[in-house]
Coordinates of C-alpha atoms and ligand atoms in Angstrom, one line a residue:
M48 CA 19.2 25.2 27.3
A49 CA 15.9 24.9 27.0
K50 CA 14.4 24.5 23.9
T51 CA 11.9 26.7 21.9
N52 CA 8.5 24.8 21.1
P53 CA 9.1 23.3 17.6
K54 CA 7.8 25.4 14.2
Y55 CA 5.5 24.1 11.6
I56 CA 5.8 25.2 7.9
F57 CA 2.9 23.7 5.4
V58 CA 3.7 23.9 2.1
V59 CA 0.3 23.8 0.2
G60 CA -0.3 24.2 -3.8
G61 CA -1.9 26.4 -5.8
V62 CA -2.8 26.6 -9.6
M63 CA -2.2 23.1 -10.7
S64 CA 0.5 20.7 -9.6
G65 CA 3.7 19.5 -10.4
V66 CA 4.8 23.0 -10.6
G67 CA 7.8 22.4 -7.5
K68 CA 6.2 21.9 -3.9
G69 CA 8.2 19.0 -3.5
I70 CA 11.6 20.8 -4.0
T71 CA 10.6 24.1 -2.5
T72 CA 10.0 22.2 0.3
S73 CA 13.4 20.3 0.3
S74 CA 14.9 23.6 -0.6
L75 CA 13.8 25.4 2.7
G76 CA 14.6 22.5 4.2
N77 CA 18.2 23.3 3.0
I78 CA 18.0 26.8 3.6
L79 CA 16.8 26.3 7.2
Q80 CA 19.3 23.4 8.2
A81 CA 22.0 26.3 6.8
R82 CA 20.8 28.7 9.4
G83 CA 21.8 26.1 12.0
F84 CA 18.1 24.6 12.8
S85 CA 17.7 20.8 12.7
V86 CA 14.9 20.0 10.1
T87 CA 12.6 16.9 9.2
A88 CA 9.8 17.2 6.6
F89 CA 6.9 15.2 6.4
K90 CA 4.9 14.8 2.8
I91 CA 0.9 13.9 2.6
D92 CA -0.6 12.0 0.1
P93 CA -4.3 12.8 -0.3
Y94 CA -5.3 9.1 -2.1
I95 CA -6.9 5.9 -0.5
N96 CA -3.4 4.4 -0.8
V97 CA -2.3 3.1 2.4
D98 CA 1.8 4.0 1.0
A99 CA 3.0 4.1 -2.4
G100 CA 4.0 0.6 -2.6
T101 CA 1.2 -0.8 -4.7
M102 CA 1.3 2.2 -7.8
N103 CA 2.0 1.9 -11.1
P104 CA 5.4 3.7 -11.6
T105 CA 4.6 4.9 -15.0
E106 CA 1.7 6.7 -13.5
H107 CA 2.7 7.3 -10.0
G108 CA 6.3 7.6 -10.4
E109 CA 8.6 6.4 -8.3
T110 CA 8.1 4.5 -4.9
F111 CA 11.0 6.0 -2.8
V112 CA 12.1 3.3 0.0
L113 CA 13.0 5.0 3.2
F114 CA 15.3 3.0 5.6
D115 CA 12.7 1.4 7.6
G116 CA 11.1 -0.5 4.3
H117 CA 8.7 2.1 4.3
E118 CA 7.2 2.7 0.5
T119 CA 6.4 6.4 -0.2
D120 CA 6.1 8.9 -2.7
Q121 CA 9.4 10.0 -4.7
D122 CA 9.3 13.5 -2.4
M123 CA 10.5 12.0 0.4
G124 CA 13.6 11.3 -1.7
N125 CA 14.0 15.1 -2.5
Y126 CA 14.1 15.9 1.2
E127 CA 16.9 13.3 2.0
R128 CA 18.9 14.4 -0.8
F129 CA 18.2 18.1 -0.6
M130 CA 18.8 17.9 4.0
D131 CA 21.2 14.9 3.8
I132 CA 18.5 13.7 6.6
T133 CA 17.1 9.9 7.1
L134 CA 13.2 9.7 7.5
D135 CA 10.9 6.9 8.9
R136 CA 7.6 5.8 8.3
D137 CA 6.1 8.4 10.5
N138 CA 7.3 11.2 7.8
Y139 CA 4.8 10.1 5.2
M140 CA 1.0 9.6 5.4
T141 CA -1.5 8.8 3.1
T142 CA -5.6 9.5 3.4
G143 CA -5.7 5.7 3.4
L144 CA -3.1 5.7 6.4
V145 CA -4.6 7.9 8.5
Y146 CA -8.1 6.5 8.2
K147 CA -6.8 3.0 9.0
T148 CA -5.3 3.9 12.1
V149 CA -8.5 5.9 13.2
I150 CA -10.5 2.6 12.4
E151 CA -8.2 0.4 14.2
K152 CA -8.3 2.7 17.0
E153 CA -12.1 3.2 16.8
R154 CA -11.9 -0.9 16.8
N155 CA -9.7 -0.8 19.5
L156 CA -12.0 1.6 21.6
E157 CA -9.1 4.4 22.2
Y158 CA -12.1 7.1 21.4
K159 CA -14.0 5.1 24.6
G160 CA -17.0 4.8 22.7
R161 CA -17.4 8.3 21.7
C162 CA -19.0 9.0 18.4
V163 CA -15.6 9.0 16.3
Q164 CA -15.8 12.3 13.3
V165 CA -14.3 13.1 10.0
V166 CA -13.7 16.5 11.8
P167 CA -12.3 16.6 14.6
D168 CA -10.6 12.9 14.4
I169 CA -9.0 12.8 11.3
P170 CA -7.3 16.1 11.7
R171 CA -6.3 15.5 15.1
E172 CA -5.0 12.4 13.4
V173 CA -2.4 14.0 11.5
I174 CA -1.8 16.5 14.2
S175 CA -0.8 14.0 16.5
R176 CA 1.9 12.4 13.8
I177 CA 3.3 15.1 12.8
K178 CA 4.0 15.9 16.7
R179 CA 5.1 12.7 17.7
S180 CA 7.6 12.5 15.1
V181 CA 8.7 16.2 15.1
A182 CA 9.7 14.9 19.3
K183 CA 11.5 11.9 17.9
H184 CA 13.4 13.5 15.8
Q185 CA 13.8 16.7 18.0
A186 CA 13.8 19.0 15.6
D187 CA 13.3 22.5 15.7
I188 CA 11.6 22.9 12.6
A189 CA 8.9 20.0 11.0
I190 CA 7.9 21.2 6.8
I191 CA 5.3 19.5 6.1
E192 CA 3.5 19.3 1.9
I193 CA 0.5 18.5 1.1
G194 CA -0.1 16.9 -2.2
G195 CA -2.8 18.5 -5.0
T196 CA -3.8 21.7 -4.8
V197 CA -6.0 23.8 -2.9
G198 CA -9.5 23.6 -3.9
E199 CA -9.7 20.1 -4.3
Y200 CA -12.1 18.4 -1.8
E201 CA -9.3 15.3 -1.6
N202 CA -7.1 17.1 1.0
I203 CA -9.4 19.4 2.9
L204 CA -9.1 17.3 5.8
F205 CA -4.9 18.0 6.1
L206 CA -6.0 21.9 5.6
E207 CA -8.0 21.5 8.2
A208 CA -5.2 20.0 10.8
I209 CA -3.5 23.4 9.1
R210 CA -6.3 25.3 10.7
M211 CA -6.3 23.4 13.7
L212 CA -3.1 23.2 14.8
K213 CA -2.3 26.7 14.3
I214 CA -5.3 27.8 16.8
E215 CA -3.2 25.9 19.6
N216 CA -0.1 27.3 18.2
P217 CA -0.5 30.6 16.4
A218 CA 3.1 31.6 16.5
D219 CA 4.4 28.6 15.5
V220 CA 2.7 27.6 12.4
I221 CA 2.7 29.4 9.1
T222 CA 1.8 28.4 5.3
V223 CA 3.9 28.6 2.3
M224 CA 2.0 28.6 -0.9
V225 CA 3.2 27.5 -4.1
S226 CA 1.6 28.9 -7.5
Y227 CA 2.0 28.9 -11.0
V228 CA 2.1 32.5 -12.7
P229 CA 2.1 31.7 -16.4
T230 CA 2.7 33.9 -19.2
P231 CA 0.4 32.4 -21.8
S232 CA 2.1 33.1 -25.2
K233 CA -0.5 35.0 -27.2
V234 CA -0.9 37.3 -24.2
G235 CA 3.2 37.9 -23.4
E236 CA 2.8 39.0 -20.3
M237 CA 2.7 37.2 -16.6
K238 CA -0.7 36.3 -14.8
T239 CA -1.1 36.6 -11.3
K240 CA -5.3 35.9 -11.3
P241 CA -5.3 32.0 -10.9
T242 CA -2.4 32.6 -8.3
Q243 CA -5.0 35.3 -6.9
H244 CA -8.2 33.0 -7.2
A245 CA -6.0 29.7 -5.2
V246 CA -5.3 32.1 -2.4
R247 CA -9.6 32.8 -2.0
T248 CA -9.9 29.2 -2.1
L249 CA -7.2 28.9 0.4
N250 CA -8.6 31.8 2.2
G251 CA -12.4 30.0 2.5
T252 CA -10.5 27.1 4.7
G253 CA -9.9 29.4 7.3
I254 CA -6.0 29.7 6.2
Q255 CA -3.6 33.1 4.7
P256 CA -0.4 32.2 3.3
D257 CA 2.4 33.9 4.6
F258 CA 4.5 33.6 1.9
I259 CA 4.0 33.0 -2.1
V260 CA 6.4 31.1 -4.0
A261 CA 5.6 32.3 -7.5
R262 CA 6.8 29.2 -10.1
A263 CA 7.5 31.2 -13.7
D264 CA 9.2 30.4 -16.6
K265 CA 11.0 33.8 -15.6
P266 CA 11.9 35.8 -12.2
L267 CA 9.0 38.4 -11.4
D268 CA 9.4 41.6 -11.4
D269 CA 8.8 43.8 -9.2
K270 CA 5.4 45.0 -10.6
R271 CA 4.1 41.4 -10.4
K272 CA 5.4 41.0 -6.9
E273 CA 3.5 44.3 -5.3
K274 CA 0.1 42.7 -7.5
I275 CA 0.3 39.5 -5.9
G276 CA 1.3 40.9 -2.4
I277 CA -1.8 43.3 -2.9
F278 CA -4.5 40.9 -4.3
C279 CA -3.5 38.1 -2.3
N280 CA -2.9 39.7 1.3
V281 CA 1.0 39.8 1.6
R282 CA 3.7 41.8 2.2
T283 CA 5.6 42.1 -1.2
E284 CA 8.6 41.1 0.1
D285 CA 6.8 37.5 1.2
V286 CA 6.1 36.8 -2.6
I287 CA 9.1 34.9 -3.3
S288 CA 10.6 34.2 -7.4
A289 CA 11.0 31.1 -8.2
P290 CA 11.9 31.0 -11.7
D291 CA 12.6 28.0 -13.4
V292 CA 16.3 26.7 -13.4
E293 CA 19.0 25.0 -14.9
T294 CA 19.6 22.5 -12.2
I295 CA 16.9 22.0 -9.1
Y296 CA 19.7 22.0 -6.6
D297 CA 20.2 26.1 -7.3
V298 CA 16.5 26.5 -6.1
P299 CA 17.8 27.1 -2.3
L300 CA 20.4 29.4 -3.6
N301 CA 17.4 31.3 -5.5
F302 CA 15.4 31.5 -2.7
E303 CA 18.2 33.4 -0.6
R304 CA 18.3 35.8 -3.5
D305 CA 15.1 36.4 -1.9
H306 CA 16.4 36.5 1.5
L307 CA 13.6 33.6 2.0
S308 CA 15.7 32.2 5.1
D309 CA 15.6 35.1 7.5
L310 CA 12.2 35.7 6.2
V311 CA 10.9 32.8 7.5
L312 CA 12.6 32.1 10.8
A313 CA 11.7 36.1 11.3
K314 CA 8.0 35.1 11.0
L315 CA 8.2 32.0 13.0
G316 CA 10.0 34.4 15.9
L317 CA 13.7 32.4 15.5
K318 CA 17.0 33.8 15.4
A319 CA 19.4 32.3 12.8
K320 CA 22.3 30.6 14.9
R321 CA 24.5 30.8 12.0
Q322 CA 25.1 31.7 8.1
S323 CA 25.2 29.2 5.4
D324 CA 28.9 27.6 5.3
G325 CA 28.5 27.7 1.5
K326 CA 29.2 24.6 0.7
W327 CA 26.3 24.1 -1.0
A328 CA 26.9 26.8 -3.3
K329 CA 30.2 25.4 -4.1
Q330 CA 28.8 22.1 -4.7
V331 CA 26.3 23.4 -7.5
K332 CA 28.8 25.6 -9.2
K333 CA 30.9 22.6 -9.4
L334 CA 28.0 20.7 -10.9
K335 CA 27.2 23.5 -13.3
S336 CA 31.0 24.0 -14.6
A337 CA 31.8 20.0 -15.7
K338 CA 32.8 20.7 -19.3
R339 CA 34.0 17.1 -20.0
E340 CA 30.9 14.9 -21.4
V341 CA 29.5 11.7 -20.5
R342 CA 26.8 9.5 -22.0
V343 CA 24.9 7.2 -20.3
A344 CA 21.7 5.0 -21.5
V345 CA 19.1 4.3 -19.1
V346 CA 17.3 1.3 -20.1
G347 CA 13.6 1.0 -18.7
K348 CA 10.3 0.3 -19.5
Y349 CA 8.0 3.3 -17.3
F350 CA 8.7 6.1 -19.4
K351 CA 5.6 6.3 -21.8
T352 CA 2.3 7.5 -20.7
G353 CA 0.4 8.5 -23.4
D354 CA 2.1 10.9 -26.1
Y355 CA 4.7 11.6 -23.5
V356 CA 7.7 10.7 -21.7
L357 CA 8.3 10.9 -18.2
T358 CA 11.1 9.7 -16.6
D359 CA 9.5 10.4 -13.0
A360 CA 10.0 6.8 -12.4
Y361 CA 14.0 6.5 -12.2
I362 CA 14.2 9.9 -10.0
S363 CA 16.2 9.0 -7.7
V364 CA 18.2 6.7 -10.3
I365 CA 18.8 10.0 -12.0
E366 CA 19.7 12.3 -9.4
A367 CA 22.5 9.2 -7.8
L368 CA 23.9 9.8 -11.8
K369 CA 24.0 13.5 -11.6
H370 CA 25.8 13.3 -8.3
A371 CA 28.3 11.3 -9.2
A372 CA 29.2 12.8 -12.4
C373 CA 29.6 16.3 -10.0
A374 CA 31.9 14.2 -7.7
E375 CA 34.1 13.2 -11.2
G376 CA 34.1 16.6 -12.3
A377 CA 31.8 15.0 -15.6
K378 CA 28.9 16.8 -17.1
L379 CA 25.8 13.9 -17.9
K380 CA 23.8 13.4 -20.9
L381 CA 21.2 11.0 -20.1
D382 CA 19.2 8.7 -22.7
W383 CA 16.2 6.9 -22.1
L384 CA 15.9 4.1 -24.1
D385 CA 13.1 1.9 -23.6
S386 CA 13.6 -1.6 -23.2
A387 CA 11.2 -3.1 -25.5
E388 CA 12.7 -1.8 -28.1
F389 CA 15.5 -3.8 -28.3
E390 CA 13.0 -6.5 -27.9
E391 CA 11.4 -6.4 -31.4
D392 CA 14.6 -5.1 -32.9
P393 CA 17.8 -7.1 -31.5
K394 CA 20.1 -5.7 -34.0
T395 CA 19.3 -2.3 -32.1
V396 CA 21.5 -3.0 -29.7
S397 CA 24.6 -2.1 -31.9
E398 CA 23.2 1.4 -31.2
L399 CA 24.8 1.2 -27.7
K400 CA 28.4 1.8 -29.2
Q401 CA 27.6 6.1 -28.7
Y402 CA 27.3 5.2 -24.7
D403 CA 30.0 5.3 -22.2
G404 CA 28.0 3.2 -19.8
V405 CA 24.7 1.7 -19.6
L406 CA 22.5 1.4 -16.7
I407 CA 19.4 -0.6 -15.9
P408 CA 16.8 0.0 -13.4
G409 CA 14.4 -2.4 -11.2
G410 CA 11.7 -3.5 -12.5
F411 CA 8.9 -5.9 -12.2
G412 CA 7.3 -8.6 -14.5
S413 CA 7.6 -9.6 -18.3
R414 CA 7.4 -6.7 -20.2
G415 CA 10.5 -5.9 -22.1
I416 CA 12.8 -8.3 -20.2
E417 CA 14.4 -10.1 -23.4
G418 CA 15.4 -6.5 -24.7
K419 CA 17.2 -5.9 -21.2
I420 CA 19.5 -9.2 -21.7
K421 CA 20.2 -8.4 -24.7
V422 CA 21.4 -5.4 -23.8
I423 CA 23.6 -6.6 -21.1
E424 CA 24.9 -9.5 -23.3
H425 CA 26.0 -6.4 -25.2
C426 CA 27.4 -4.6 -22.5
R427 CA 29.6 -7.0 -21.5
K428 CA 30.5 -8.5 -24.8
N429 CA 31.8 -4.9 -25.6
K430 CA 33.0 -4.0 -22.3
I431 CA 30.8 -0.8 -22.0
P432 CA 30.3 0.4 -18.8
Y433 CA 27.1 -1.6 -17.1
F434 CA 25.6 -1.3 -13.9
G435 CA 22.4 -2.7 -13.1
L436 CA 19.8 -2.2 -9.9
C437 CA 17.8 -4.8 -8.5
Y438 CA 16.1 -6.7 -11.6
G439 CA 19.3 -4.8 -13.6
M440 CA 21.0 -7.2 -11.6
Q441 CA 19.0 -10.2 -11.6
L442 CA 18.8 -10.1 -15.7
M443 CA 22.7 -9.5 -15.4
V444 CA 22.6 -13.4 -13.7
I445 CA 20.5 -14.5 -16.2
E446 CA 22.3 -13.4 -18.8
F447 CA 25.8 -14.7 -17.4
A448 CA 24.3 -18.1 -16.9
R449 CA 22.6 -18.7 -20.2
N450 CA 25.3 -17.2 -21.7
V451 CA 28.7 -17.7 -19.9
A452 CA 27.9 -20.5 -17.5
G453 CA 26.1 -22.8 -20.1
L454 CA 22.6 -23.1 -18.3
K455 CA 20.5 -22.8 -21.7
G456 CA 16.9 -21.4 -21.1
A457 CA 17.7 -19.9 -17.2
H458 CA 15.4 -17.4 -16.3
T459 CA 13.5 -15.9 -13.1
A460 CA 10.6 -17.2 -11.8
E461 CA 8.9 -14.3 -12.3
V462 CA 8.8 -14.4 -15.8
N463 CA 8.9 -18.3 -16.1
P464 CA 8.8 -20.5 -12.9
K465 CA 9.0 -23.9 -15.2
A466 CA 12.2 -22.7 -16.7
P467 CA 15.1 -25.3 -17.0
Y468 CA 17.2 -23.1 -14.4
V469 CA 15.7 -21.1 -12.7
V470 CA 18.7 -18.4 -11.5
V471 CA 16.5 -16.1 -9.9
D472 CA 13.7 -17.5 -7.8
I473 CA 10.9 -16.2 -5.3
M474 CA 12.6 -16.0 -1.5
P475 CA 10.6 -18.5 0.3
E476 CA 9.1 -15.9 2.4
Q477 CA 7.4 -14.5 -0.1
K478 CA 5.9 -17.4 -1.9
E479 CA 3.1 -17.3 0.7
K480 CA 2.4 -13.9 0.2
L481 CA 1.6 -14.2 -3.0
A482 CA -0.7 -17.1 -2.7
K483 CA -2.6 -15.3 0.0
K484 CA -2.2 -12.1 -2.8
D485 CA -0.7 -10.2 0.1
Y486 CA 0.8 -7.3 -1.8
G487 CA 0.9 -4.5 -0.1
A488 CA 4.5 -3.7 1.8
T489 CA 5.4 -7.2 1.9
M490 CA 8.2 -7.3 -0.5
R491 CA 11.7 -7.4 1.2
L492 CA 11.9 -4.0 1.9
G493 CA 14.1 -1.3 3.6
Q494 CA 18.0 -1.5 5.2
Y495 CA 19.5 -4.2 5.4
E496 CA 23.4 -4.9 5.9
A497 CA 25.7 -6.6 3.0
V498 CA 28.9 -7.9 4.0
I499 CA 31.5 -7.0 0.8
K500 CA 34.0 -9.4 -0.7
K501 CA 37.9 -8.2 0.0
G502 CA 39.9 -7.3 -3.4
T503 CA 36.7 -6.6 -5.5
Q504 CA 35.7 -3.5 -7.1
A505 CA 32.7 -3.5 -4.8
A506 CA 35.3 -2.9 -2.1
G507 CA 37.3 -0.8 -4.1
A508 CA 34.5 1.6 -4.5
Y509 CA 33.0 1.2 -0.5
K510 CA 36.0 1.2 1.5
S511 CA 34.1 -0.6 3.7
K512 CA 33.6 -4.4 5.0
S513 CA 29.7 -3.9 5.2
V514 CA 27.4 -1.7 4.3
L515 CA 23.9 -1.2 4.7
E516 CA 21.6 -0.8 1.8
R517 CA 17.7 -0.1 1.0
H518 CA 15.8 -3.1 -0.5
R519 CA 13.0 -3.7 -2.3
H520 CA 12.3 -6.9 -4.1
R521 CA 10.6 -10.4 -3.9
Y522 CA 12.8 -12.8 -5.6
E523 CA 16.4 -13.5 -5.3
I524 CA 19.6 -15.4 -6.6
N525 CA 18.8 -19.3 -6.1
P526 CA 21.6 -19.8 -4.4
E527 CA 21.7 -23.7 -5.8
Y528 CA 23.5 -22.1 -8.8
V529 CA 26.0 -19.6 -7.3
E530 CA 28.6 -21.9 -7.1
K531 CA 28.4 -22.8 -10.5
I532 CA 28.2 -19.3 -12.1
E533 CA 31.1 -18.3 -9.5
K534 CA 33.2 -21.2 -11.0
K535 CA 32.3 -19.4 -14.4
G536 CA 34.0 -16.3 -13.3
L537 CA 31.0 -14.2 -11.8
V538 CA 31.6 -12.6 -8.8
F539 CA 29.5 -12.2 -5.7
S540 CA 31.1 -9.2 -3.8
G541 CA 28.4 -8.6 -1.5
T542 CA 25.9 -11.1 0.5
S543 CA 23.8 -11.0 3.5
P544 CA 26.2 -11.8 6.5
D545 CA 24.6 -15.6 6.8
G546 CA 25.6 -15.8 3.2
R547 CA 22.5 -16.3 1.8
L548 CA 21.6 -13.6 -0.3
M549 CA 23.2 -12.3 -2.8
E550 CA 23.6 -8.9 -3.0
I551 CA 26.4 -7.6 -5.5
A552 CA 27.5 -9.2 -8.8
E553 CA 30.5 -8.7 -10.8
L554 CA 33.2 -9.0 -13.1
P555 CA 37.3 -8.8 -11.9
K556 CA 38.9 -5.8 -13.6
S557 CA 40.7 -7.8 -15.0
E558 CA 37.8 -8.9 -17.5
H559 CA 36.1 -5.9 -17.7
P560 CA 36.0 -1.8 -16.7
F561 CA 33.2 -2.1 -15.1
F562 CA 30.2 -4.9 -15.1
L563 CA 28.4 -4.6 -11.6
A564 CA 25.1 -5.1 -10.0
T565 CA 23.2 -4.9 -7.4
Q566 CA 20.1 -6.4 -6.0
F567 CA 19.9 -3.4 -3.3
H568 CA 19.0 0.4 -4.5
P569 CA 21.9 2.3 -4.1
E570 CA 19.9 4.9 -5.5
F571 CA 18.1 5.6 -2.6
Q572 CA 20.9 6.6 -0.5
S573 CA 22.9 9.1 -2.7
S574 CA 23.0 13.1 -2.5
L575 CA 24.4 15.7 -3.8
L576 CA 27.0 16.4 -0.8
H577 CA 27.6 12.8 -0.2
P578 CA 27.3 11.2 -4.3
H579 CA 26.6 7.1 -3.7
P580 CA 30.2 4.8 -4.0
L581 CA 29.0 2.4 -6.3
F582 CA 27.5 5.5 -8.6
V583 CA 30.9 7.2 -8.3
A584 CA 32.6 4.3 -9.2
F585 CA 30.3 4.0 -12.4
L586 CA 30.7 7.3 -13.4
R587 CA 34.5 7.1 -13.4
A588 CA 34.2 3.9 -15.9
C589 CA 32.1 5.6 -17.7
K590 CA 34.8 8.5 -17.7
K591 CA 37.4 6.3 -18.9
Ligands
LIG1241 N1 11.2 -7.6 -10.0 C1 12.2 -7.4 -9.2 C2 12.0 -8.9 -7.5 O1 11.1 -8.4 -7.3 C3 13.2 -6.8 -9.3 C4 12.7 -5.9 -8.1 C5 13.3 -4.5 -8.4 O2 13.9 -4.3 -9.7 N2 12.7 -3.7 -7.4 O3 12.6 -9.3 -7.1

């Protein structure tokens, strides 16, 4: 059967950022998939950084690593989690990357000597990337989220791409604007004016939104829908109510209350291939109805920005914990603990008593390190379930080396390359890169195989001899110390196939209910419908 043209749905933001464009994009993908279409998703970020790998997590949030090693924005993680799809480097672009490509092509004479211009050449490059990727994924529908909000001049060239793609394919391109509808406390009424202005601004770039997703603290009443419809030039039914929700996983279900998939498909001239199978709704119900509380502490350092606490730097970890809690029928209660506080006052580790489990996620540099090591020691000695990710594994090995294997002063070369026992060392291939200050996209990145040792906790969780997991690190467990450490009881239950790189470390179940850590980032491969087995094993241990 001949495939119809691929369809393109652009998602843009109005009024202000941070109100849920990423979740809207993900949820839209989720409901269209449920109607039988193959969907792919893109994120376009308007900054000059070529990728998200060099950005400070406190400011920018998590760097999400794709299987192919591309370092991207956290929204890519939401797409993968909501749609259970695997995206690749072509699904993510920044202004920096697009310009870099165009400039390289110009240097290679690919424009055959003509004058290369911002318009149309930059939007054309954006369009050709999207088309190439849609063809590769054989997608029926592509959803493309444009970072920032309309009216910022940073993203104008991407809005130009929408306009140009629509000239070519008028029936195949629609635009969704996610806008914020505030209810100022002194006014006591939802105000639609900011949304009206945002739509005007979008109109100024030659684009009329087909749908308006109205983010607000409460559902929109009919009166507000009508008003937005009339002033923003859309039908009332195309104004979609998107109130605050108990869990982000409710959003696809809420969209369907306003019949969004039917409306979008009709506008794109597509016929639904099936009704939703209800799996998602069932899982969300399970998530929300769990009663048995499990308290987990995440000990990190990328929380504070000014007077505010943001947890964006650890979003995939948080979501993976939620997925696992749902699988185990547990209600997750998460707390954020700043590792620096344990460093200032080591006695505070006794506060960890109140938790059923502790997780230390990835990190870089020396701040808060000794605090984390104290926390790990406390978990080991008091048999509190501990799950370490990346730096969380390196620090677990350092703790064990110092306090059990008798390697006093053991450390990582990242913090002290002159330590008496460098049990975590720079990977040989990384040395040169650091010497040349070649920092961008040069870590050990993306998916690599790990082989799992029989009879271990890891083997019990994975039920598989070999797994593929995503990485992002420069340092590794120093192979010189592996034997010494293993002799004292820590088991390296996962290694690279050649046995050189340690991928998982754990204490046997007879010693500790759960003391396990991974060099890779399992959090990047967990979704509500497919929770990650190691997170599930951790949650199960916490529940006990
Ligand atoms: N800083 C450590 C390394 O580079 C760990 C990285 C991480 O936790 N992602 O190896």
